[in-house]
């Protein structure tokens, strides 16, 4: 069974492994196998930093688990920004990204947010557009050859809260 749950400290090593493999192997169109770009992108993706992000009460971190293996990671910041969103290679196009997004969107609604925003990889643009995001500005150069694509989505008011 595939489930999404809040991340815990014990997940740090496996979660960062998912993130690093996702960037390295799935985001090739973004880093173009440029060594400097990849090194800069991966530089802060360490278990120590994951523990910091997890302990920040402004963040909501989730992982996707299947048969005790982590398949994905998502992090939402309380300012309405999705900071991280990565699946393990081989886990794409099974609805897992959508599951992570639903969990982050539900937390955003609980926090009373009216919109979400993020910087997408080139790879993920069609995914976010399928989830109702719209481009919110021109592509931004990040580092090396990496470009980010800003997106935003208005959330429905949550009248049940
Ligand atoms: C982007 C990513 C999170 C998408 O997750 P996913 O689990 O593959 O997406 P889902 O299966 O939930 O897809 C939901 C819908 O999004 C759209 N979609 C997802 N990936 C797509 C793609 N590569 N091309 C076109 N449409 C896509 C489809 O409409 C899909 O619905 P369908 O499969 O019924 O057609 C995943 O591919 C990933 O981790 N990529 C590498 C890391 C990355 O770029 N992360 C984004 C950082 S900002």
Coordinates of C-alpha atoms and ligand atoms in Angstrom, one line a residue:
X1 CA 0.0 0.0 0.0
X2 CA 1.2 3.5 -0.8
X3 CA 0.6 6.1 1.9
X4 CA 1.5 9.7 2.6
X5 CA 2.5 10.6 6.1
X6 CA 4.2 13.4 8.0
X7 CA 8.0 13.0 7.8
X8 CA 9.8 12.0 11.0
X9 CA 13.4 12.3 12.1
X10 CA 14.1 8.7 11.3
X11 CA 13.3 9.4 7.6
X12 CA 16.1 11.9 7.1
X13 CA 18.6 9.5 5.4
X14 CA 16.1 7.8 3.1
X15 CA 14.3 11.0 2.3
X16 CA 17.4 12.8 1.2
X17 CA 18.4 9.7 -0.8
X18 CA 15.1 10.0 -2.7
X19 CA 15.7 13.8 -3.3
X20 CA 19.2 13.3 -4.5
X21 CA 18.3 10.4 -6.9
X22 CA 15.3 12.4 -8.2
X23 CA 17.4 15.4 -9.0
X24 CA 20.3 13.4 -10.5
X25 CA 18.3 10.9 -12.6
X26 CA 14.9 12.5 -13.3
X27 CA 15.8 16.2 -13.7
X28 CA 18.4 15.7 -16.4
X29 CA 16.6 18.2 -18.7
X30 CA 17.1 20.8 -16.0
X31 CA 20.7 20.2 -15.0
X32 CA 21.7 18.9 -18.5
X33 CA 24.3 16.8 -16.7
X34 CA 26.4 19.9 -16.1
X35 CA 28.6 18.9 -13.1
X36 CA 28.7 22.4 -11.5
X37 CA 24.9 22.8 -11.7
X38 CA 24.3 19.4 -10.3
X39 CA 26.8 19.9 -7.5
X40 CA 25.2 23.2 -6.5
X41 CA 21.7 21.8 -6.6
X42 CA 22.7 18.8 -4.4
X43 CA 24.9 20.8 -2.0
X44 CA 22.3 21.4 0.7
X45 CA 20.5 18.1 0.2
X46 CA 21.9 16.4 3.3
X47 CA 20.3 14.5 6.1
X48 CA 21.5 17.2 8.5
X49 CA 19.6 19.8 6.6
X50 CA 16.5 17.6 6.2
X51 CA 16.4 17.4 10.0
X52 CA 16.6 21.3 10.2
X53 CA 13.8 21.7 7.7
X54 CA 11.8 19.1 9.7
X55 CA 12.3 20.8 13.0
X56 CA 11.3 24.2 11.6
X57 CA 7.6 24.6 12.7
X58 CA 7.0 26.9 9.7
X59 CA 7.5 23.8 7.5
X60 CA 5.2 20.8 6.9
X61 CA 7.2 17.8 5.5
X62 CA 5.6 14.7 4.2
X63 CA 7.0 11.4 2.8
X64 CA 5.4 8.7 0.7
X65 CA 6.0 5.2 1.9
X66 CA 5.4 1.8 0.2
X67 CA 6.4 -1.5 1.8
X68 CA 8.8 0.4 4.2
X69 CA 10.5 2.2 1.3
X70 CA 10.3 5.9 0.7
X71 CA 9.1 6.9 -2.7
X72 CA 8.6 10.7 -2.4
X73 CA 9.1 13.8 -0.4
X74 CA 7.2 17.1 -0.2
X75 CA 7.8 20.2 1.9
X76 CA 5.4 23.2 2.3
X77 CA 6.4 26.4 4.0
X78 CA 3.8 28.4 5.9
X79 CA 4.3 31.5 3.6
X80 CA 2.4 29.3 1.0
X81 CA 5.5 28.1 -0.8
X82 CA 6.1 24.5 -1.8
X83 CA 9.9 24.2 -1.2
X84 CA 10.5 20.6 -2.2
X85 CA 8.7 18.0 -4.3
X86 CA 10.6 14.9 -5.4
X87 CA 9.8 11.4 -6.3
X88 CA 12.2 8.4 -6.4
X89 CA 13.1 7.3 -10.0
X90 CA 10.6 4.7 -11.1
X91 CA 7.8 6.1 -9.0
X92 CA 6.5 8.6 -11.5
X93 CA 3.0 8.6 -13.2
X94 CA 1.3 6.5 -10.6
X95 CA -0.6 9.4 -8.9
X96 CA 2.0 9.7 -6.1
X97 CA 2.8 13.3 -6.9
X98 CA -0.9 14.1 -6.8
X99 CA -1.1 12.3 -3.4
X100 CA 1.7 14.5 -2.0
X101 CA 0.1 17.6 -3.4
X102 CA -3.2 16.8 -1.8
X103 CA -1.5 16.4 1.6
X104 CA 0.3 19.8 1.2
X105 CA -2.9 21.5 -0.1
X106 CA -4.9 20.2 2.9
X107 CA -2.3 21.6 5.3
X108 CA -2.3 24.9 3.4
X109 CA -6.1 25.0 3.9
X110 CA -5.7 24.2 7.6
X111 CA -3.2 27.1 7.8
X112 CA -5.8 29.4 6.2
X113 CA -3.8 30.0 3.0
X114 CA -5.6 31.3 0.0
X115 CA -2.9 30.5 -2.5
X116 CA 0.2 28.3 -3.1
X117 CA 3.3 29.1 -5.1
X118 CA 6.5 27.4 -6.1
X119 CA 9.4 27.4 -8.5
X120 CA 9.1 24.4 -10.8
X121 CA 11.6 22.4 -12.7
X122 CA 11.1 22.2 -16.5
X123 CA 10.2 18.6 -16.0
X124 CA 7.4 19.3 -13.5
X125 CA 5.6 22.2 -15.4
X126 CA 3.0 19.9 -17.0
X127 CA 2.4 18.2 -13.6
X128 CA 1.7 21.5 -11.8
X129 CA -0.4 22.8 -14.7
X130 CA -2.5 19.6 -14.5
X131 CA -3.1 20.4 -10.8
X132 CA -4.4 23.9 -11.6
X133 CA -1.3 26.0 -11.3
X134 CA -0.7 28.9 -13.6
X135 CA 2.6 30.5 -14.6
X136 CA 3.2 33.5 -12.4
X137 CA 6.3 35.1 -14.0
X138 CA 9.1 34.6 -16.4
X139 CA 11.7 31.8 -16.0
X140 CA 14.4 32.7 -13.5
X141 CA 18.0 31.7 -13.7
X142 CA 19.0 29.9 -10.5
X143 CA 22.6 28.6 -10.7
X144 CA 24.7 27.1 -13.4
X145 CA 22.3 26.1 -16.3
X146 CA 19.3 25.7 -14.0
X147 CA 16.2 27.7 -14.6
X148 CA 13.1 27.8 -12.4
X149 CA 9.5 28.4 -13.6
X150 CA 7.3 30.3 -11.1
X151 CA 3.8 29.0 -10.7
X152 CA 0.9 29.9 -8.4
X153 CA -2.5 28.4 -7.6
X154 CA -5.5 30.0 -5.9
X155 CA -7.0 27.7 -3.2
X156 CA -10.8 27.3 -2.6
X157 CA -11.9 28.8 0.7
X158 CA -12.2 26.1 3.3
X159 CA -15.7 26.8 4.8
X160 CA -15.6 23.7 7.1
X161 CA -12.9 25.1 9.4
Ligands
LIG1 C1 7.0 16.1 -11.1 C2 6.6 14.9 -10.3 C3 6.5 15.3 -8.8 C4 5.2 14.4 -10.8 O1 4.8 13.3 -9.9 P1 4.0 12.1 -10.5 O2 3.7 11.2 -9.4 O3 4.8 11.5 -11.6 O4 2.7 12.8 -11.1 P2 1.2 12.1 -11.1 O5 1.3 10.7 -11.5 O6 0.6 12.4 -9.8 O7 0.6 12.9 -12.2 C5 -0.6 13.7 -12.1 C6 -0.9 14.4 -13.5 O8 0.1 15.3 -13.8 C7 0.4 15.3 -15.2 N1 1.8 14.9 -15.4 C8 2.6 14.4 -14.4 N2 3.8 14.2 -15.0 C9 3.8 14.6 -16.2 C10 4.7 14.6 -17.3 N3 6.0 14.2 -17.2 N4 4.3 15.1 -18.5 C11 3.0 15.5 -18.7 N5 2.1 15.5 -17.7 C12 2.5 15.0 -16.5 C13 -0.6 14.3 -15.8 O9 -1.8 15.0 -16.2 C14 -0.9 13.4 -14.6 O10 -2.1 12.7 -14.7 P3 -2.2 11.3 -15.6 O11 -1.0 10.5 -15.2 O12 -3.5 10.8 -15.1 O13 -2.1 11.8 -17.0 C15 7.6 13.7 -10.5 O14 7.7 13.5 -11.9 C16 9.0 14.1 -10.0 O15 9.4 13.9 -8.9 N6 9.9 14.6 -10.9 C17 11.3 14.8 -10.6 C18 11.5 15.9 -9.6 C19 10.9 17.2 -9.9 O16 11.0 17.8 -11.0 N7 10.2 17.8 -9.0 C20 9.6 19.1 -9.0 C21 10.4 20.1 -8.3 S1 9.7 21.7 -8.4

